[in-house]
Amino acid sequence: MAQLNLKRAAKLDIRAVALASLPFMGMISFWQVYDGIVPKMLTNTFGLSNSLTGAIMAVDNVFGLFLLPVFGVLSDRCASKLGRRTPFILGGSAVAALAVPLIAIANNMGSLPLLICSIILTLLAICAYRTMTVAVVADITPRPLRTKANSIQKVVGYAGTGLMLVAISVMVPKVERPDYLPLFILQGVFILAAAVVYGLFVREPGLVQKMREKSLEMGIDEDEIDKDDSPEAGGKEKVTDRSLQRSIAMLLSATFFYYMSYNAMTTNISRYADMFFGLAGGSFAIINMVTIVGALASYVPLANLSLKIGRKKVALITSIIMTVCPVFIWFAPGFSPALYVVFLLMGVALGGVDLCVFTMILECCSSKSVGRYAGYYYTVSMAAQVATPILSGVVMDLKPTMLFGYIALMGALMSLSVAGAKHGDAILIDEVARREEANE
């Protein structure tokens, strides 16, 4: 049986991964500005109700449900000299960089129609390349290293998010009608700068070729794997093996319940902390910060651990932690500094599940259909982010003490889904090894 050279596998091209992660950084940082500022525009400038504001803010998730897999498939079929993902990344970033400042301009003009058009244009541009920002990193990384590469991408991405959070705190004045244009111009420049640096230093086709060569050194022939999915060509491959299909379905289910759990907490923690922990005003943000610190600190160590014990074990252990921690919070009689340790552990667990489940899904498909399945991953996550604010909101209305019971239930369903996935660690690699053994 072919043996993987794990010493070679341990040597990730961190520079290439970090540079390829820049468009992801530009894209994900946008949501801090969008989610934090646009609702204020809609309510304060245009006097819209909270329900109507919420409906407008949900448009991005609705777009994501339909557009992300479509653009993912289109990128799989792209035959550009720049590569499959790069044209979408550069084009989408350019349109987004121009559209983002228009949102603030429309707010200053007091034009609701222009604001809505600017929001739609920006969201369409983001959708056009959102999936590609993660697909390109997977494309240039050998399969055993994808979880580690994903950890680097998360660190780069959330570093940009932190910068924009600082910019919001510094650039938004404490006045009744602030001028958000400087902030939105900065965000547009941030998106454009990330794309420009990517375009200058990342040569997607060359990096993909290097990935294939390094994979061969490890005993992995991507050409053989690509032939497994379907006789169709041009990026139309779909997984046809029933066992793999079931595993992908379980992993997508785990993704759904992950976001059902996580977003239920982020959506309601401010009110819950006020009611039961006595954390009034913005003091609840410390909980979010502790959770984020836990996630950021865990990405690289858990990625390295997954190389030793496998992605599924890391995903299962961390999903169980995501189930147990909310139970402790649920039964806590009141706030105690010890709860920060629990939220820190939740952050660590969030990082582990987030890293491993996505790369397990990609392990079950060929390199020609990474965009398709990355799109499915984001579609499922968007569906959860549409559903869980509504369901958890009902819980908060009927019996707010049950919020973390709801979060624990979602975590348990996620754990069961991860446990039900039979593939995702190295099934395709093992299949190549089996063939070589049979040929011998």
CSV table of C-alpha atoms in Angstrom, one decimal, residues 272-273 276-279 286-287 290 328-329 331-344:
chain,number,residue,atom,x,y,z
A,272,TYR,CA,-29.4,37.1,27.7
A,273,ALA,CA,-26.3,38.6,29.5
A,276,PHE,CA,-29.4,36.8,33.7
A,277,PHE,CA,-25.8,37.9,34.1
A,278,GLY,CA,-26.4,41.6,34.9
A,279,LEU,CA,-24.1,42.7,32.1
A,286,ILE,CA,-16.4,40.8,26.6
A,287,ILE,CA,-18.1,37.4,26.2
A,290,VAL,CA,-13.3,35.8,25.0
A,328,PHE,CA,-23.0,24.5,32.2
A,329,ILE,CA,-24.1,28.0,31.2
A,331,PHE,CA,-27.6,25.7,34.7
A,332,ALA,CA,-25.4,28.5,36.0
A,333,PRO,CA,-27.2,30.2,38.9
A,334,GLY,CA,-25.8,33.6,37.9
A,335,PHE,CA,-22.7,35.2,36.5
A,336,SER,CA,-19.3,34.2,37.7
A,337,PRO,CA,-15.9,34.9,36.2
A,338,ALA,CA,-15.5,31.1,35.9
A,339,LEU,CA,-18.0,31.3,33.0
A,340,TYR,CA,-15.3,33.1,31.0
A,341,VAL,CA,-13.4,29.8,31.0
A,342,VAL,CA,-16.5,28.1,29.7
A,343,PHE,CA,-16.9,30.6,26.9
A,344,LEU,CA,-13.2,30.3,26.1
